[in-house]
PDB file of C-alpha atoms in Angstrom:
ATOM      1  CA  MET H1460      55.614 120.381 -37.041  1.00  0.00           C
ATOM      2  CA  ILE H1461      55.424 124.323 -37.298  1.00  0.00           C
ATOM      3  CA  THR H1462      54.818 125.679 -33.588  1.00  0.00           C
ATOM      4  CA  ASN H1463      52.787 128.679 -32.792  1.00  0.00           C
ATOM      5  CA  SER H1464      55.891 130.520 -31.956  1.00  0.00           C
ATOM      6  CA  LYS H1465      56.933 129.962 -35.542  1.00  0.00           C
ATOM      7  CA  VAL H1466      53.951 131.642 -37.361  1.00  0.00           C
ATOM      8  CA  ARG H1467      53.865 135.389 -36.133  1.00  0.00           C
ATOM      9  CA  PHE H1468      52.977 136.626 -39.507  1.00  0.00           C
ATOM     10  CA  PHE H1469      50.708 134.018 -40.501  1.00  0.00           C
ATOM     11  CA  GLY H1470      47.483 135.506 -39.631  1.00  0.00           C
ATOM     12  CA  PHE H1471      48.517 138.830 -41.323  1.00  0.00           C
ATOM     13  CA  PHE H1472      48.685 136.979 -44.594  1.00  0.00           C
ATOM     14  CA  VAL H1473      45.531 135.056 -44.079  1.00  0.00           C
ATOM     15  CA  VAL H1474      43.728 138.605 -43.455  1.00  0.00           C
ATOM     16  CA  LEU H1475      45.422 140.138 -46.561  1.00  0.00           C
ATOM     17  CA  ASN H1476      44.449 136.740 -48.367  1.00  0.00           C
ATOM     18  CA  ILE H1477      40.721 137.065 -47.327  1.00  0.00           C
ATOM     19  CA  THR H1478      40.703 140.960 -48.221  1.00  0.00           C
ATOM     20  CA  PHE H1479      41.805 140.234 -51.670  1.00  0.00           C
ATOM     21  CA  GLN H1480      39.306 137.663 -52.195  1.00  0.00           C
ATOM     22  CA  LEU H1481      36.429 139.747 -50.797  1.00  0.00           C
ATOM     23  CA  ILE H1482      37.345 142.735 -52.994  1.00  0.00           C
ATOM     24  CA  SER H1483      37.271 140.337 -55.996  1.00  0.00           C
ATOM     25  CA  ASP H1484      34.152 138.970 -55.160  1.00  0.00           C
ATOM     26  CA  ALA H1485      32.588 142.811 -54.870  1.00  0.00           C
ATOM     27  CA  THR H1486      33.967 143.834 -58.059  1.00  0.00           C
ATOM     28  CA  ALA H1487      34.148 140.765 -60.352  1.00  0.00           C
ATOM     29  CA  GLY H1488      31.144 141.876 -62.381  1.00  0.00           C
ATOM     30  CA  LYS H1489      32.947 145.029 -63.995  1.00  0.00           C
ATOM     31  CA  ILE H1490      33.912 144.066 -67.234  1.00  0.00           C
ATOM     32  CA  VAL H1491      37.283 146.202 -68.714  1.00  0.00           C
ATOM     33  CA  SER H1492      39.091 145.915 -71.830  1.00  0.00           C
ATOM     34  CA  VAL H1493      42.592 144.466 -71.784  1.00  0.00           C
ATOM     35  CA  PHE H1494      44.487 144.282 -75.105  1.00  0.00           C
ATOM     36  CA  GLY H1495      40.787 144.435 -76.700  1.00  0.00           C
ATOM     37  CA  TYR H1496      39.467 141.473 -74.475  1.00  0.00           C
ATOM     38  CA  GLY H1497      36.624 141.880 -72.254  1.00  0.00           C
ATOM     39  CA  VAL H1498      37.891 140.192 -68.770  1.00  0.00           C
ATOM     40  CA  SER H1499      36.753 141.128 -65.451  1.00  0.00           C
ATOM     41  CA  VAL H1500      38.739 144.057 -63.554  1.00  0.00           C
ATOM     42  CA  THR H1501      39.796 141.446 -61.105  1.00  0.00           C
ATOM     43  CA  VAL H1502      42.543 139.775 -63.599  1.00  0.00           C
ATOM     44  CA  LEU H1503      44.368 142.913 -62.402  1.00  0.00           C
ATOM     45  CA  TYR H1504      44.349 141.935 -58.718  1.00  0.00           C
ATOM     46  CA  PHE H1505      42.801 138.404 -58.127  1.00  0.00           C
ATOM     47  CA  PRO H1506      46.441 137.168 -58.668  1.00  0.00           C
ATOM     48  CA  PHE H1507      47.596 138.619 -55.346  1.00  0.00           C
ATOM     49  CA  THR H1508      45.717 135.738 -53.724  1.00  0.00           C
ATOM     50  CA  TYR H1509      47.890 133.194 -55.671  1.00  0.00           C
ATOM     51  CA  ILE H1510      51.036 135.297 -54.695  1.00  0.00           C
ATOM     52  CA  ILE H1511      50.027 134.819 -50.870  1.00  0.00           C
ATOM     53  CA  SER H1512      49.120 131.471 -51.411  1.00  0.00           C
ATOM     54  CA  ASP H1513      53.011 130.844 -52.779  1.00  0.00           C
ATOM     55  CA  VAL H1514      54.296 132.800 -49.970  1.00  0.00           C
ATOM     56  CA  LEU H1515      52.314 130.583 -47.306  1.00  0.00           C
ATOM     57  CA  THR H1516      53.123 127.198 -49.112  1.00  0.00           C
ATOM     58  CA  GLU H1517      56.703 127.993 -49.693  1.00  0.00           C
ATOM     59  CA  VAL H1518      57.510 129.463 -46.011  1.00  0.00           C
ATOM     60  CA  TYR H1519      54.640 127.362 -43.890  1.00  0.00           C
ATOM     61  CA  GLY H1520      54.085 124.490 -45.840  1.00  0.00           C
ATOM     62  CA  TYR H1521      51.091 123.117 -47.603  1.00  0.00           C
ATOM     63  CA  ALA H1522      48.933 122.484 -44.574  1.00  0.00           C
ATOM     64  CA  LYS H1523      49.086 125.923 -43.416  1.00  0.00           C
ATOM     65  CA  ALA H1524      48.541 127.287 -46.861  1.00  0.00           C
ATOM     66  CA  ARG H1525      45.372 125.162 -47.039  1.00  0.00           C
ATOM     67  CA  THR H1526      44.231 126.250 -43.718  1.00  0.00           C
ATOM     68  CA  ALA H1527      44.334 130.049 -45.104  1.00  0.00           C
ATOM     69  CA  LEU H1528      42.526 128.911 -48.050  1.00  0.00           C
ATOM     70  CA  TRP H1529      39.477 127.464 -46.009  1.00  0.00           C
ATOM     71  CA  TYR H1530      39.436 130.696 -43.789  1.00  0.00           C
ATOM     72  CA  THR H1531      39.333 132.731 -47.199  1.00  0.00           C
ATOM     73  CA  LEU H1532      36.717 130.433 -48.663  1.00  0.00           C
ATOM     74  CA  ILE H1533      34.456 130.371 -45.533  1.00  0.00           C
ATOM     75  CA  ALA H1534      34.596 134.113 -45.098  1.00  0.00           C
ATOM     76  CA  SER H1535      33.552 134.691 -49.185  1.00  0.00           C
ATOM     77  CA  ILE H1536      30.800 132.286 -48.525  1.00  0.00           C
ATOM     78  CA  ILE H1537      29.196 134.097 -45.698  1.00  0.00           C
ATOM     79  CA  ALA H1538      29.846 137.487 -47.506  1.00  0.00           C
ATOM     80  CA  GLY H1539      28.464 136.158 -50.487  1.00  0.00           C
ATOM     81  CA  VAL H1540      25.157 134.654 -48.692  1.00  0.00           C
ATOM     82  CA  PHE H1541      24.703 138.324 -46.819  1.00  0.00           C
ATOM     83  CA  TYR H1542      24.976 140.287 -50.131  1.00  0.00           C
ATOM     84  CA  GLN H1543      22.284 138.263 -51.297  1.00  0.00           C
ATOM     85  CA  ILE H1544      20.206 138.982 -48.234  1.00  0.00           C
ATOM     86  CA  ALA H1545      20.923 142.580 -48.466  1.00  0.00           C
ATOM     87  CA  VAL H1546      19.731 142.531 -52.001  1.00  0.00           C
ATOM     88  CA  GLN H1547      16.479 140.718 -51.125  1.00  0.00           C
ATOM     89  CA  ILE H1548      15.457 143.164 -48.240  1.00  0.00           C
ATOM     90  CA  PRO H1549      13.031 145.856 -49.420  1.00  0.00           C
ATOM     91  CA  ALA H1550      14.793 149.256 -49.674  1.00  0.00           C
ATOM     92  CA  ALA H1551      13.375 152.406 -48.350  1.00  0.00           C
ATOM     93  CA  SER H1552      11.120 154.214 -50.832  1.00  0.00           C
ATOM     94  CA  PHE H1553      13.652 157.136 -50.934  1.00  0.00           C
ATOM     95  CA  PHE H1554      16.736 154.991 -51.575  1.00  0.00           C
ATOM     96  CA  GLU H1555      16.960 155.812 -55.213  1.00  0.00           C
ATOM     97  CA  ASN H1556      20.050 153.524 -56.015  1.00  0.00           C
ATOM     98  CA  SER H1557      18.140 150.054 -55.336  1.00  0.00           C
ATOM     99  CA  GLN H1558      18.357 148.973 -58.805  1.00  0.00           C
ATOM    100  CA  ALA H1559      21.903 149.774 -59.415  1.00  0.00           C
ATOM    101  CA  TYR H1560      22.797 148.096 -55.721  1.00  0.00           C
ATOM    102  CA  SER H1561      20.823 144.810 -56.847  1.00  0.00           C
ATOM    103  CA  ILE H1562      22.583 144.451 -60.243  1.00  0.00           C
ATOM    104  CA  VAL H1563      26.254 144.998 -58.475  1.00  0.00           C
ATOM    105  CA  PHE H1564      25.739 142.450 -55.605  1.00  0.00           C
ATOM    106  CA  GLY H1565      22.649 140.523 -56.716  1.00  0.00           C
ATOM    107  CA  VAL H1566      24.936 137.827 -58.173  1.00  0.00           C
ATOM    108  CA  VAL H1567      23.019 134.577 -59.171  1.00  0.00           C
ATOM    109  CA  PRO H1568      23.841 131.296 -57.377  1.00  0.00           C
ATOM    110  CA  ARG H1569      25.186 129.503 -60.250  1.00  0.00           C
ATOM    111  CA  VAL H1570      27.992 132.549 -60.481  1.00  0.00           C
ATOM    112  CA  LEU H1571      28.651 132.325 -56.752  1.00  0.00           C
ATOM    113  CA  VAL H1572      29.122 128.685 -56.811  1.00  0.00           C
ATOM    114  CA  GLY H1573      31.412 128.761 -59.654  1.00  0.00           C
ATOM    115  CA  GLY H1574      33.511 131.252 -57.892  1.00  0.00           C
ATOM    116  CA  TRP H1575      33.728 129.420 -54.738  1.00  0.00           C
ATOM    117  CA  LEU H1576      34.570 126.078 -56.684  1.00  0.00           C
ATOM    118  CA  ALA H1577      37.032 127.920 -58.808  1.00  0.00           C
ATOM    119  CA  VAL H1578      38.741 129.674 -55.856  1.00  0.00           C
ATOM    120  CA  PHE H1579      39.039 126.451 -54.064  1.00  0.00           C
ATOM    121  CA  ALA H1580      40.217 124.063 -56.721  1.00  0.00           C
ATOM    122  CA  GLY H1581      42.531 126.488 -58.335  1.00  0.00           C
ATOM    123  CA  ASP H1582      44.526 127.616 -54.914  1.00  0.00           C
ATOM    124  CA  ILE H1583      44.529 123.958 -53.917  1.00  0.00           C
ATOM    125  CA  SER H1584      46.083 123.132 -57.168  1.00  0.00           C
ATOM    126  CA  ASN H1585      48.607 125.932 -56.904  1.00  0.00           C
ATOM    127  CA  ASN H1586      49.692 124.837 -53.282  1.00  0.00           C
ATOM    128  CA  PHE H1587      50.180 121.115 -54.006  1.00  0.00           C
ATOM    129  CA  ILE H1588      52.089 121.718 -57.132  1.00  0.00           C
ATOM    130  CA  LEU H1589      54.600 124.201 -55.413  1.00  0.00           C
ATOM    131  CA  ALA H1590      55.162 121.837 -52.469  1.00  0.00           C
ATOM    132  CA  LYS H1591      55.674 118.895 -54.696  1.00  0.00           C
ATOM    133  CA  LEU H1592      58.246 120.711 -56.693  1.00  0.00           C
ATOM    134  CA  LYS H1593      59.919 122.164 -53.857  1.00  0.00           C
ATOM    135  CA  LEU H1594      60.503 118.390 -52.757  1.00  0.00           C
ATOM    136  CA  VAL H1595      61.860 117.541 -56.292  1.00  0.00           C
ATOM    137  CA  THR H1596      64.044 120.453 -56.642  1.00  0.00           C
ATOM    138  CA  LYS H1597      65.142 120.221 -53.088  1.00  0.00           C
ATOM    139  CA  GLY H1598      64.216 123.965 -52.558  1.00  0.00           C
ATOM    140  CA  LYS H1599      65.837 125.532 -55.575  1.00  0.00           C
ATOM    141  CA  PHE H1600      64.715 127.252 -58.443  1.00  0.00           C
ATOM    142  CA  LEU H1601      61.813 129.050 -56.622  1.00  0.00           C
ATOM    143  CA  TRP H1602      60.950 131.017 -59.718  1.00  0.00           C
ATOM    144  CA  LEU H1603      60.039 127.837 -61.864  1.00  0.00           C
ATOM    145  CA  ARG H1604      58.011 126.487 -59.012  1.00  0.00           C
ATOM    146  CA  THR H1605      56.014 129.584 -58.459  1.00  0.00           C
ATOM    147  CA  ILE H1606      55.494 130.061 -62.006  1.00  0.00           C
ATOM    148  CA  THR H1607      54.598 126.456 -62.687  1.00  0.00           C
ATOM    149  CA  SER H1608      52.304 126.312 -60.092  1.00  0.00           C
ATOM    150  CA  THR H1609      50.493 129.650 -61.179  1.00  0.00           C
ATOM    151  CA  ILE H1610      50.050 128.460 -64.719  1.00  0.00           C
ATOM    152  CA  VAL H1611      48.224 125.371 -63.286  1.00  0.00           C
ATOM    153  CA  GLY H1612      46.177 127.038 -60.424  1.00  0.00           C
ATOM    154  CA  GLN H1613      45.337 130.130 -62.541  1.00  0.00           C
ATOM    155  CA  GLY H1614      44.189 127.724 -65.358  1.00  0.00           C
ATOM    156  CA  VAL H1615      42.027 125.566 -63.150  1.00  0.00           C
ATOM    157  CA  ASN H1616      40.768 128.558 -61.515  1.00  0.00           C
ATOM    158  CA  THR H1617      39.780 130.288 -64.648  1.00  0.00           C
ATOM    159  CA  LEU H1618      38.206 127.028 -66.557  1.00  0.00           C
ATOM    160  CA  ILE H1619      36.242 125.830 -63.519  1.00  0.00           C
ATOM    161  CA  PHE H1620      34.615 129.496 -63.151  1.00  0.00           C
ATOM    162  CA  TYR H1621      33.729 130.127 -66.811  1.00  0.00           C
ATOM    163  CA  VAL H1622      32.399 126.635 -67.292  1.00  0.00           C
ATOM    164  CA  VAL H1623      30.339 126.256 -64.249  1.00  0.00           C
ATOM    165  CA  ALA H1624      29.230 130.039 -64.077  1.00  0.00           C
ATOM    166  CA  LEU H1625      28.787 131.053 -67.884  1.00  0.00           C
ATOM    167  CA  TRP H1626      28.598 127.662 -69.933  1.00  0.00           C
ATOM    168  CA  GLY H1627      25.536 128.296 -72.128  1.00  0.00           C
ATOM    169  CA  ILE H1628      25.408 132.121 -71.505  1.00  0.00           C
ATOM    170  CA  LEU H1629      28.136 133.140 -73.424  1.00  0.00           C
ATOM    171  CA  PRO H1630      28.680 131.863 -76.787  1.00  0.00           C
ATOM    172  CA  THR H1631      30.985 128.954 -77.000  1.00  0.00           C
ATOM    173  CA  LYS H1632      33.709 130.664 -79.085  1.00  0.00           C
ATOM    174  CA  LEU H1633      33.632 133.662 -76.628  1.00  0.00           C
ATOM    175  CA  LEU H1634      33.647 131.586 -73.405  1.00  0.00           C
ATOM    176  CA  PHE H1635      36.626 129.719 -75.030  1.00  0.00           C
ATOM    177  CA  VAL H1636      38.435 133.139 -75.753  1.00  0.00           C
ATOM    178  CA  SER H1637      37.396 134.358 -72.293  1.00  0.00           C
ATOM    179  CA  ILE H1638      38.975 131.546 -70.634  1.00  0.00           C
ATOM    180  CA  ILE H1639      42.368 131.828 -72.463  1.00  0.00           C
ATOM    181  CA  ALA H1640      42.441 135.600 -72.079  1.00  0.00           C
ATOM    182  CA  GLY H1641      41.853 135.536 -68.311  1.00  0.00           C
ATOM    183  CA  TRP H1642      44.240 132.736 -67.750  1.00  0.00           C
ATOM    184  CA  THR H1643      47.126 134.371 -69.659  1.00  0.00           C
ATOM    185  CA  ILE H1644      46.225 137.751 -68.123  1.00  0.00           C
ATOM    186  CA  LYS H1645      46.282 136.538 -64.742  1.00  0.00           C
ATOM    187  CA  THR H1646      49.182 134.487 -64.858  1.00  0.00           C
ATOM    188  CA  ILE H1647      51.279 137.493 -66.571  1.00  0.00           C
ATOM    189  CA  VAL H1648      50.607 139.745 -63.506  1.00  0.00           C
ATOM    190  CA  GLU H1649      51.896 136.998 -61.173  1.00  0.00           C
ATOM    191  CA  ILE H1650      54.781 136.684 -63.288  1.00  0.00           C
ATOM    192  CA  LEU H1651      55.623 140.090 -63.092  1.00  0.00           C
ATOM    193  CA  MET H1652      55.267 140.117 -59.488  1.00  0.00           C
ATOM    194  CA  THR H1653      57.917 137.455 -58.991  1.00  0.00           C
ATOM    195  CA  PRO H1654      60.712 139.694 -57.821  1.00  0.00           C
ATOM    196  CA  ILE H1655      58.402 141.167 -55.139  1.00  0.00           C
ATOM    197  CA  THR H1656      57.614 137.463 -54.092  1.00  0.00           C
ATOM    198  CA  TYR H1657      61.182 136.685 -53.943  1.00  0.00           C
ATOM    199  CA  ILE H1658      61.705 139.456 -51.605  1.00  0.00           C
ATOM    200  CA  VAL H1659      58.972 138.620 -49.598  1.00  0.00           C
ATOM    201  CA  ILE H1660      59.648 134.805 -49.361  1.00  0.00           C
ATOM    202  CA  HIS H1661      63.409 135.663 -48.222  1.00  0.00           C
ATOM    203  CA  LYS H1662      62.385 138.172 -45.508  1.00  0.00           C
ATOM    204  CA  LEU H1663      59.632 135.974 -44.160  1.00  0.00           C
ATOM    205  CA  LYS H1664      61.801 132.743 -43.972  1.00  0.00           C
ATOM    206  CA  LYS H1665      64.360 134.936 -42.022  1.00  0.00           C
ATOM    207  CA  ALA H1666      62.004 136.434 -39.595  1.00  0.00           C
ATOM    208  CA  GLU H1667      60.182 133.310 -39.039  1.00  0.00           C
ATOM    209  CA  GLU H1668      63.204 131.157 -39.191  1.00  0.00           C
ATOM    210  CA  VAL H1669      60.961 128.485 -41.099  1.00  0.00           C
ATOM    211  CA  ASP H1670      61.554 126.832 -44.480  1.00  0.00           C
ATOM    212  CA  TYR H1671      59.121 124.001 -44.325  1.00  0.00           C
ATOM    213  CA  PHE H1672      59.512 120.960 -46.629  1.00  0.00           C
ATOM    214  CA  ASP H1673      56.087 118.762 -47.023  1.00  0.00           C
ATOM    215  CA  ARG H1674      57.910 115.318 -46.516  1.00  0.00           C
ATOM    216  CA  ASP H1675      55.112 114.034 -44.271  1.00  0.00           C
ATOM    217  CA  THR H1676      52.159 116.051 -45.064  1.00  0.00           C
ATOM    218  CA  ASN H1677      48.983 114.783 -45.860  1.00  0.00           C
ATOM    219  CA  PHE H1678      47.565 116.339 -48.866  1.00  0.00           C
ATOM    220  CA  ASN H1679      44.159 115.821 -48.310  1.00  0.00           C
ATOM    221  CA  PRO H1680      42.371 119.293 -49.324  1.00  0.00           C
ATOM    222  CA  PHE H1681      39.332 118.677 -47.121  1.00  0.00           C
ATOM    223  CA  ILE H1682      41.554 118.810 -44.003  1.00  0.00           C
ATOM    224  CA  LEU H1683      40.843 122.394 -42.424  1.00  0.00           C
ATOM    225  CA  GLY H1684      43.519 122.060 -39.850  1.00  0.00           C
ATOM    226  CA  ILE H1685      41.960 123.741 -36.980  1.00  0.00           C
ATOM    227  CA  GLY H1686      42.827 123.053 -33.822  1.00  0.00           C
ATOM    228  CA  LYS H1687      45.015 119.950 -35.002  1.00  0.00           C
ATOM    229  CA  LYS H1688      48.460 119.469 -35.779  1.00  0.00           C
ATOM    230  CA  GLU H1689      48.978 120.521 -39.244  1.00  0.00           C
ATOM    231  CA  HIS H1690      52.281 118.594 -40.134  1.00  0.00           C
TER     232      HIS H1690
END
């Protein structure tokens, strides 16, 4: 079990994860061209949530990373609900940007739900693969573990979001191309960040004096681990 004295920086990474998630939620509607493909601007920084998940899982273990995911998801859901409430409240007669505001924050429920399902399934897949591979490799080949978990996690995230949120809206061919493009770009971003991930993990393990192996962990993704022993 990891005691509270061994998680001095855990809260910081949770806040960082929530921040990147909320930024992604609010800016996902902007489409940019990357190598000629139209993708959400979030492909450039949403992968940071997976880097943080890798750090948390590698250092503190799957259960702590799962708790961070639940905190992040709860924050995203609350923010999403209030975005919709803010859109529905009538604007003042002199507020000239009401329509633009509604376009940015008035996300249809299907897209919201698709995003939440994608975040949960993708992140929990990433953490599970990373934790299991750490046992298999006996803590070696960190680069292999982070890249493998990223490929799986980002793939699950991208597939679920596009299918749930955009199936029947985008032409099937364009939907397929968008899934592959988004998956590939997000994976590349995280792979390029691997050296930084190495540095952060190394320094955090040293600072916390923790390098957790999930030998006896309950991998049930629906346990929040709040107020209970997580390992």
